[in-house]
Short mmCIF file of C-alpha atoms in Angstrom, two decimals:
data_model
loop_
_atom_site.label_atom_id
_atom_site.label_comp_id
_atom_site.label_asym_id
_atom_site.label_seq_id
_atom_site.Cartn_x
_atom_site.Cartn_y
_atom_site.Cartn_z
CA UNK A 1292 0.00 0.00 0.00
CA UNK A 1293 1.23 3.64 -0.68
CA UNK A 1294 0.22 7.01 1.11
CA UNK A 1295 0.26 9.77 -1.62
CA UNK A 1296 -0.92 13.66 -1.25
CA UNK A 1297 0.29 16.53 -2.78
CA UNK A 1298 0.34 20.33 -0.42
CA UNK A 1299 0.76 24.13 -1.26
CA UNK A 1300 2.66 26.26 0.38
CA UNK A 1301 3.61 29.48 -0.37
CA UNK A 1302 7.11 29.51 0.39
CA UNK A 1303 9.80 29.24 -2.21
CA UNK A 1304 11.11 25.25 -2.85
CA UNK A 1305 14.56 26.43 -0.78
CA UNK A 1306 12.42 27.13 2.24
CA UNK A 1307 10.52 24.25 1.90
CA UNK A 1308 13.14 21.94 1.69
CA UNK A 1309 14.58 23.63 4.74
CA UNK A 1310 11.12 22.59 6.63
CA UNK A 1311 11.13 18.98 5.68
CA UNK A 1312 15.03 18.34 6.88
CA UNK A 1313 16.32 20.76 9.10
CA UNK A 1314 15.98 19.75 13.22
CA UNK A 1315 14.95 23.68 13.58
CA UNK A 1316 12.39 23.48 11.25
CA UNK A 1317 10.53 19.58 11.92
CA UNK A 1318 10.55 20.44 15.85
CA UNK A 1319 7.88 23.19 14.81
CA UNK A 1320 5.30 21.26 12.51
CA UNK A 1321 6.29 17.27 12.64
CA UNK A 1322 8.77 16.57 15.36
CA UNK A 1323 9.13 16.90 19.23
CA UNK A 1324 12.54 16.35 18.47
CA UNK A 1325 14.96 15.56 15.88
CA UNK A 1326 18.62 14.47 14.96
CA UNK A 1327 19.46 14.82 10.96
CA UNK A 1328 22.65 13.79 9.47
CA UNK A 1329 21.50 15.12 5.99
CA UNK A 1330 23.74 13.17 3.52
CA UNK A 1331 23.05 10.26 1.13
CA UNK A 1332 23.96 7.13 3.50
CA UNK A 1333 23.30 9.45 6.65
CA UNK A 1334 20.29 8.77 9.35
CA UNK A 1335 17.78 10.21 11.28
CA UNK A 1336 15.97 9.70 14.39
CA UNK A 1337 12.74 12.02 14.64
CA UNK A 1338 10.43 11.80 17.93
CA UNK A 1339 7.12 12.26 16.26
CA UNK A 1340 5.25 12.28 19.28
CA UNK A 1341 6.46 11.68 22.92
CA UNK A 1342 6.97 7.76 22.91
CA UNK A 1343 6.79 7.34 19.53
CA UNK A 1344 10.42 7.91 17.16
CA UNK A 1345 10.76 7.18 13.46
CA UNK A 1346 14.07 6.13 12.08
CA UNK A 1347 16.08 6.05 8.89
CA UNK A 1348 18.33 6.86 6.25
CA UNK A 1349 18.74 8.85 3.45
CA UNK A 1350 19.28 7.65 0.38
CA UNK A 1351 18.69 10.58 -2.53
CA UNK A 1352 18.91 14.00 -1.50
CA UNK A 1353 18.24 17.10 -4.13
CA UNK A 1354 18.29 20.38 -2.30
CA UNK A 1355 15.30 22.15 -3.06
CA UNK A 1356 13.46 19.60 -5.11
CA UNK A 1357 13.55 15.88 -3.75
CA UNK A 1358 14.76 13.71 -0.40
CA UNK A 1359 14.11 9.94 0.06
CA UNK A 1360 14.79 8.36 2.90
CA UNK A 1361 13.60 4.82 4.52
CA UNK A 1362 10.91 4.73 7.46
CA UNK A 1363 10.46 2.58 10.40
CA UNK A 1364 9.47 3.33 13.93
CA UNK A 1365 12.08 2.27 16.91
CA UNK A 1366 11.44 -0.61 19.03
CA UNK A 1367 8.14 -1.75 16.60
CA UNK A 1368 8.33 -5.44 14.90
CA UNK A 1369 5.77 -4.71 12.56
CA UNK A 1370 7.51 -1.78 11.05
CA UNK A 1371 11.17 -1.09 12.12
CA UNK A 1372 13.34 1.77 11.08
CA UNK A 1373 14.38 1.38 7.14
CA UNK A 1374 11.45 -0.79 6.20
CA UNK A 1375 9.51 1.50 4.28
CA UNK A 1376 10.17 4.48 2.44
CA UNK A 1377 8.79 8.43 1.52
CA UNK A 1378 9.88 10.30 -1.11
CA UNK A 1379 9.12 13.99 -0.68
CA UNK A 1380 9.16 15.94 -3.98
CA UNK A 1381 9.47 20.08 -4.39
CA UNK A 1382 8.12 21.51 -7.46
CA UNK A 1383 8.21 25.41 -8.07
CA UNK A 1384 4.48 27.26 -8.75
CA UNK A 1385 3.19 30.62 -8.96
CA UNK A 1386 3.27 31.46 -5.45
CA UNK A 1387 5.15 29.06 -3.62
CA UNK A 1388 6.03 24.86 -3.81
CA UNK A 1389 4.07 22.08 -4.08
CA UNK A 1390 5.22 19.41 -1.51
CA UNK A 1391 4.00 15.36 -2.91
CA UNK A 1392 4.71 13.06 0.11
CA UNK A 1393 4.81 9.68 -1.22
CA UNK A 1394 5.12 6.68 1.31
CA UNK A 1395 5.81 3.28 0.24
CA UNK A 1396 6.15 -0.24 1.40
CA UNK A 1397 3.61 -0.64 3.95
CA UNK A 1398 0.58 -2.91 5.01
CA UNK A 1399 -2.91 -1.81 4.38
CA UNK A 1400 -3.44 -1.35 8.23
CA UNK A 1401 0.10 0.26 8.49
CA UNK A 1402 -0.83 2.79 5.41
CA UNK A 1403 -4.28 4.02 7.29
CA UNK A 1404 -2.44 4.85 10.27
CA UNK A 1405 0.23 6.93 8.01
CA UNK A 1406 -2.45 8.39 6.28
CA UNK A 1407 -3.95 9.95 9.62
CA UNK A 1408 -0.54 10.88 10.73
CA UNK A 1409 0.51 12.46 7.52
CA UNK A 1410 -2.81 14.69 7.06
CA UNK A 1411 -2.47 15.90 10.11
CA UNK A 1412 1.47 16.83 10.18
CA UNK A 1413 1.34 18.60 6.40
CA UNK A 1414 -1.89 20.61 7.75
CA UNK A 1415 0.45 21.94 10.16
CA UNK A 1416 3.02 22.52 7.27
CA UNK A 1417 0.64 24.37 5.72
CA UNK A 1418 -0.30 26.06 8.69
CA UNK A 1419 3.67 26.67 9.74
CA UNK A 1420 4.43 28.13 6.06
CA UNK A 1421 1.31 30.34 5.65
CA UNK A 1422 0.88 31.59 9.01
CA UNK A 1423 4.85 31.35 11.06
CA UNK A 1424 3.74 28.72 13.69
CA UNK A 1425 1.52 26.05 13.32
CA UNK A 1426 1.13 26.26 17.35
CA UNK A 1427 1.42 23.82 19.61
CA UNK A 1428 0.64 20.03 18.43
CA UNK A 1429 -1.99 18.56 20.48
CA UNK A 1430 -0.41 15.27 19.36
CA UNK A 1431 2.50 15.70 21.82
CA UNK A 1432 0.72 17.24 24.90
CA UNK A 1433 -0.40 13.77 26.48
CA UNK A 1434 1.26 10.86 25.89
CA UNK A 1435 -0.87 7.71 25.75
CA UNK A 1436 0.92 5.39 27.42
CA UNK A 1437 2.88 7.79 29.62
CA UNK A 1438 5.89 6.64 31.71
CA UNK A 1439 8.98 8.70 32.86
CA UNK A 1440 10.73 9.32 28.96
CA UNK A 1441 7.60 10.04 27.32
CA UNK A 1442 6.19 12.05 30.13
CA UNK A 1443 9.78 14.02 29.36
CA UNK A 1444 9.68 14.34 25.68
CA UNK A 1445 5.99 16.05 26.15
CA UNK A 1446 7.70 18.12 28.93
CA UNK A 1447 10.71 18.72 26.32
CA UNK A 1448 7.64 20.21 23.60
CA UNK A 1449 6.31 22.55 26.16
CA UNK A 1450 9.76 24.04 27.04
CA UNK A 1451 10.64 24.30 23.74
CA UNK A 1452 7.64 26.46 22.16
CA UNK A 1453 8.41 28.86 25.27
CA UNK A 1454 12.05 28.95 24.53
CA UNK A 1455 11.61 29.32 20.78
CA UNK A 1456 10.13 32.82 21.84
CA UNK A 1457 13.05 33.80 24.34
CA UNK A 1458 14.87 36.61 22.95
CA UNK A 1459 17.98 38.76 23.85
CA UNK A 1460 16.01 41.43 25.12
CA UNK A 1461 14.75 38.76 27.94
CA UNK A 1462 17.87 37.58 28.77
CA UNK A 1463 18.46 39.56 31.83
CA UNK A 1464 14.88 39.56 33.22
CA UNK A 1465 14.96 38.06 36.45
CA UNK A 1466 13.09 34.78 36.94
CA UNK A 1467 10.92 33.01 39.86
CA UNK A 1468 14.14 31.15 40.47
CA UNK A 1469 15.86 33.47 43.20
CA UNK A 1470 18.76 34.86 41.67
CA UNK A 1471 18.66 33.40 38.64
CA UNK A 1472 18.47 35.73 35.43
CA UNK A 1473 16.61 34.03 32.07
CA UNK A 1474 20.28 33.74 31.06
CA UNK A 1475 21.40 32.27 33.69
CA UNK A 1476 18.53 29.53 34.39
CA UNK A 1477 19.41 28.73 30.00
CA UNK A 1478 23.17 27.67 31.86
CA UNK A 1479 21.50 25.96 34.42
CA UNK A 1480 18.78 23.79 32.55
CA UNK A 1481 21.67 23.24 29.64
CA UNK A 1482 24.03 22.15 32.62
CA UNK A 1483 21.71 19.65 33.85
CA UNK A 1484 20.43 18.33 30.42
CA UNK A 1485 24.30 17.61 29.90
CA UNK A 1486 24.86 16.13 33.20
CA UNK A 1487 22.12 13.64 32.90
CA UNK A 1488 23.67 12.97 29.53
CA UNK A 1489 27.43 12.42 30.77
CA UNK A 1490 25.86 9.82 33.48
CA UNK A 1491 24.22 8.15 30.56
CA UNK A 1492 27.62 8.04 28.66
CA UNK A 1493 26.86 10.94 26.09
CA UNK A 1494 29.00 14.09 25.55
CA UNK A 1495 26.30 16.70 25.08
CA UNK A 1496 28.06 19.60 23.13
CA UNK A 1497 27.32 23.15 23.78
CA UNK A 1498 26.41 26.01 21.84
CA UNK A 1499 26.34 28.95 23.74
CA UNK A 1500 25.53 30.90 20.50
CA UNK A 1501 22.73 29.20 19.55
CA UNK A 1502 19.28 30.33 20.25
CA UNK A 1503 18.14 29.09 23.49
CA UNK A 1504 15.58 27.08 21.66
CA UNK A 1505 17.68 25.51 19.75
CA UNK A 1506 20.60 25.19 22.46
CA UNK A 1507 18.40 23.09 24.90
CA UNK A 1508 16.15 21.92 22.43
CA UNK A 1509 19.54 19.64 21.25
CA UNK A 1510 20.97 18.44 24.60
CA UNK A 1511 17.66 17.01 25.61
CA UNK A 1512 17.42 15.44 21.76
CA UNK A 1513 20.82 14.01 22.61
CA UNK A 1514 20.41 12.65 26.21
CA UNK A 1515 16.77 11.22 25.96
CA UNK A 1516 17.79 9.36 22.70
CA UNK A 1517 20.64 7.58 24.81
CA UNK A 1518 18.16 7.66 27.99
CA UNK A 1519 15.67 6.07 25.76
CA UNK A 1520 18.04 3.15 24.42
CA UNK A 1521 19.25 2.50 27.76
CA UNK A 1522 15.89 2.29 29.56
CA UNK A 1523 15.18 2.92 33.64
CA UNK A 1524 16.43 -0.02 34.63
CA UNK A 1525 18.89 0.27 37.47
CA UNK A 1526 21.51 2.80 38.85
CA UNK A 1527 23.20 6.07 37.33
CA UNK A 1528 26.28 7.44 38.56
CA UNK A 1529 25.87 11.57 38.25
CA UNK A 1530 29.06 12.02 40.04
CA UNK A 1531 27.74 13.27 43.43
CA UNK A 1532 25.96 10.32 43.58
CA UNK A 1533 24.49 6.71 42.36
CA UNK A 1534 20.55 7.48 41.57
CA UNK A 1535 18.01 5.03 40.42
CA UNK A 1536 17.68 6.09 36.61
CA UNK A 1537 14.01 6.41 37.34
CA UNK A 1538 14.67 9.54 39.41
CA UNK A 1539 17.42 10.81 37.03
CA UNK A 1540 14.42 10.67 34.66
CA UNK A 1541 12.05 12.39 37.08
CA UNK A 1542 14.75 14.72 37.46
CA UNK A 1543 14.62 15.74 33.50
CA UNK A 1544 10.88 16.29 34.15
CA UNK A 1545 11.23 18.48 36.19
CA UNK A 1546 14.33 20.67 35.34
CA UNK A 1547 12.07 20.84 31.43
CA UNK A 1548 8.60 21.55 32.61
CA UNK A 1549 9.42 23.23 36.08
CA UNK A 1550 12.26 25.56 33.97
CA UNK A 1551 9.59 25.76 31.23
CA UNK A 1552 6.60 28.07 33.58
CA UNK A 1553 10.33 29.79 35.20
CA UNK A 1554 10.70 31.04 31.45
CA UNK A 1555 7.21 31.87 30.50
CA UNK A 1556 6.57 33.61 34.15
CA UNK A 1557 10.11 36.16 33.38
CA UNK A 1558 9.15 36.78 29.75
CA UNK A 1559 5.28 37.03 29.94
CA UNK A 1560 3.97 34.11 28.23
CA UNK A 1561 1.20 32.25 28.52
CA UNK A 1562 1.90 28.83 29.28
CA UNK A 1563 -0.29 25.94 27.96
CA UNK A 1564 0.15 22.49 29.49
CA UNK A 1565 -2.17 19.38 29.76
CA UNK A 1566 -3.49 18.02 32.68
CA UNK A 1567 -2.38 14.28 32.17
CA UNK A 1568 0.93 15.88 31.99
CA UNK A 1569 1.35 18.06 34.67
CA UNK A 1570 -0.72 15.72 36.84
CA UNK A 1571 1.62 13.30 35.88
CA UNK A 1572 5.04 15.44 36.69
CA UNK A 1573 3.49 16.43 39.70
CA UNK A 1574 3.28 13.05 40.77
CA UNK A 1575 7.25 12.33 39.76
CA UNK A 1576 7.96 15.59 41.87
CA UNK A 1577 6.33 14.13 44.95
CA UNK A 1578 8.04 10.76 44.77
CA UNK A 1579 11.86 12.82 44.07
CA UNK A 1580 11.74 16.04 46.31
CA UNK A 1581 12.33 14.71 50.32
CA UNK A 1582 12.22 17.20 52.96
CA UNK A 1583 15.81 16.13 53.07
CA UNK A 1584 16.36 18.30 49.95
CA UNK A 1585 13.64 21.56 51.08
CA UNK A 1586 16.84 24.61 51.67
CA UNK A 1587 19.32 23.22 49.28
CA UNK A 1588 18.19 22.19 45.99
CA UNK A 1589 14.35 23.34 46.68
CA UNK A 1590 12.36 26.22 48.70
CA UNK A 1591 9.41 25.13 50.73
CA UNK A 1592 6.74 24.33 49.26
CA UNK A 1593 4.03 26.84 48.93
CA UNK A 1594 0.40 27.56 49.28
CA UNK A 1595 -2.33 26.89 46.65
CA UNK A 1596 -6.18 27.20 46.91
CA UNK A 1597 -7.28 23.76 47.02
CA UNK A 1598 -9.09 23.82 43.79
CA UNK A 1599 -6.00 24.91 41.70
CA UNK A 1600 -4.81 23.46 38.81
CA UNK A 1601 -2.24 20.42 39.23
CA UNK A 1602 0.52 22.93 36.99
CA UNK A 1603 -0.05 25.48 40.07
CA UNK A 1604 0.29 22.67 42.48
CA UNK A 1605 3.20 21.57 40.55
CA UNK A 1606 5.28 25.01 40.83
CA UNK A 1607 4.12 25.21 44.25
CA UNK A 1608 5.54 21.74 45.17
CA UNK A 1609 8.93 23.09 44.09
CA UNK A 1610 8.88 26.16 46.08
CA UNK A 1611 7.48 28.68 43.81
CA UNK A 1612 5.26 31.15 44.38
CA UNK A 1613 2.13 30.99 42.20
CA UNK A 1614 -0.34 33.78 43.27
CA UNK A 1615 -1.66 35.72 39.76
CA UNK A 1616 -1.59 32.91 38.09
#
């Protein structure tokens, strides 16, 4: 069976072909997150949705009018990375491009379930080219299973729409984390990504320059793909200290979607987040912050009306003060 639809959008084929490969681009129509090695003979590993990552390789690459590359998803039997294939093809109109996905090689159940997927990720392409941002994907909000990585990838997508509108004007606005400016909580949060990833046995590389949407948005790629290879299963040595890897994990919840309201709070954003989500960090805070830890690494935990919202009770948990909300 073979997926086929053809899209407008009015962007020149240069641009488009930009959207369909670059990490930059993907993380704000198709991808949570995204790792590219764009040559012929080169892979990929794209989180579609938190739980959920397709891999490949390329294997014909015109810039600006064609890219084929094989498709699987990780860790699934019934379709594992390279077994199928989409060719995208860029053709120049009045107006714009005209993007033909074409998606080969799969079962007729496998090809209804791309078909639903597809239409829905090039209506945000559309969306993305005609508009600037396709907004937030309601695909990656709640994952469904959750556990601790997936429950961090959705976290990952919520810090990384705020961060995408972080700018150098906000970068010495002061933030609910006591002397910390938006600058320096970007060190902090990159610090800890990296950390988590050194423990795991990955060398996260910085780039200070980078935007701090990008910047963060590539150390998490980095360590949860490693995180999400190893698995949760035992101990983690983060140099101060063996951890379970489950709280490591519950760790990287928290430093992405606690960080996340720290950097919507200093720069005056609204911050959208589900409830299965924050519900479900909430409940990974609880079993990771000890009273042990209230002074040092967290404030005391403050007050919230009883019928507040389980993000409030989640910032409150960790010390933060949430009145105005």
């Amino acid at each position: 069976m073979t997926f086929n639809k053809t899209v407008f959008i009015p962007v020149d084929p240069d641009a488009a072909f930009e959207l369909i490969t670059q990490p930059e681009r993907l993380r704000r129509w198709k991808t949570v997150a995204a790792r590219v090695d764009l040559r012929v003979g080169g892979d990929y590993r794209w989180t579609i949705t938190p739980g959920h990552s397709a891999m490949g390789s390329f294997t014909e690459i015109e810039p600006g009018k064609r890219i084929v590359y094989t498709w699987g998803w990780e860790g699934d039997a019934g379709l594992p990375p390279g077994a199928s294939t989409v060719t995208v093809n860029l053709e120049a109109v009045e107006g714009g491009t005209t993007v033909q996905l074409i998606h080969e090689g799969l079962s007729e159940e496998q090809e209804a379930g791309h078909a639903e997927g597809w239409n829905h990720f090039l209506e945000r392409l559309v969306l993305l080219a005609a508009s600037g941002d396709a907004g937030p994907d309601e695909w990656a909000a709640a994952p469904d299973p959750i556990d601790e990585l997936s429950s961090a990838e959705a976290a990952l997508a919520v810090a990384q729409r705020v961060l995408r509108k972080v700018g150098e004007s906000d970068l010495e606005s002061a933030t609910p984390c006591e002397d910390f400016t938006v600058d320096a909580l970007l060190d902090h949060l990159f610090g800890s990504i990296a950390s988590i990833g050194k423990a795991l046995g990955v060398t996260v590389p910085d780039q200070p320059a980078a935007t701090p949407e990008v910047r963060i948005a590539d150390a998490a790629q980095a360590t949860l793909e490693v995180f999400r290879a190893r698995g949760t299963e035992g101990a983690l040595d983060m140099g101060f200290a063996e951890l379970p890897a489950t709280t490591v994990a519950n760790i990287l919840n928290l430093e992405l979607l606690v960080h996340a309201w720290d950097f919507a709070r200093a720069t005056g954003q609204e911050l959208s987040v589900s409830p299965v989500l924050s519900d479900y960090v909430l409940g990974l805070a609880r079993n990771t912050i000890s009273p042990q830890m209230r002074g040092k690494s967290f404030a005391e935990e403050t007050l919230v009306d009883e019928s507040a919202a389980s993000l409030e009770r989640l910032v409150a948990f960790t010390g933060r003060q949430v009145a105005g909300l």
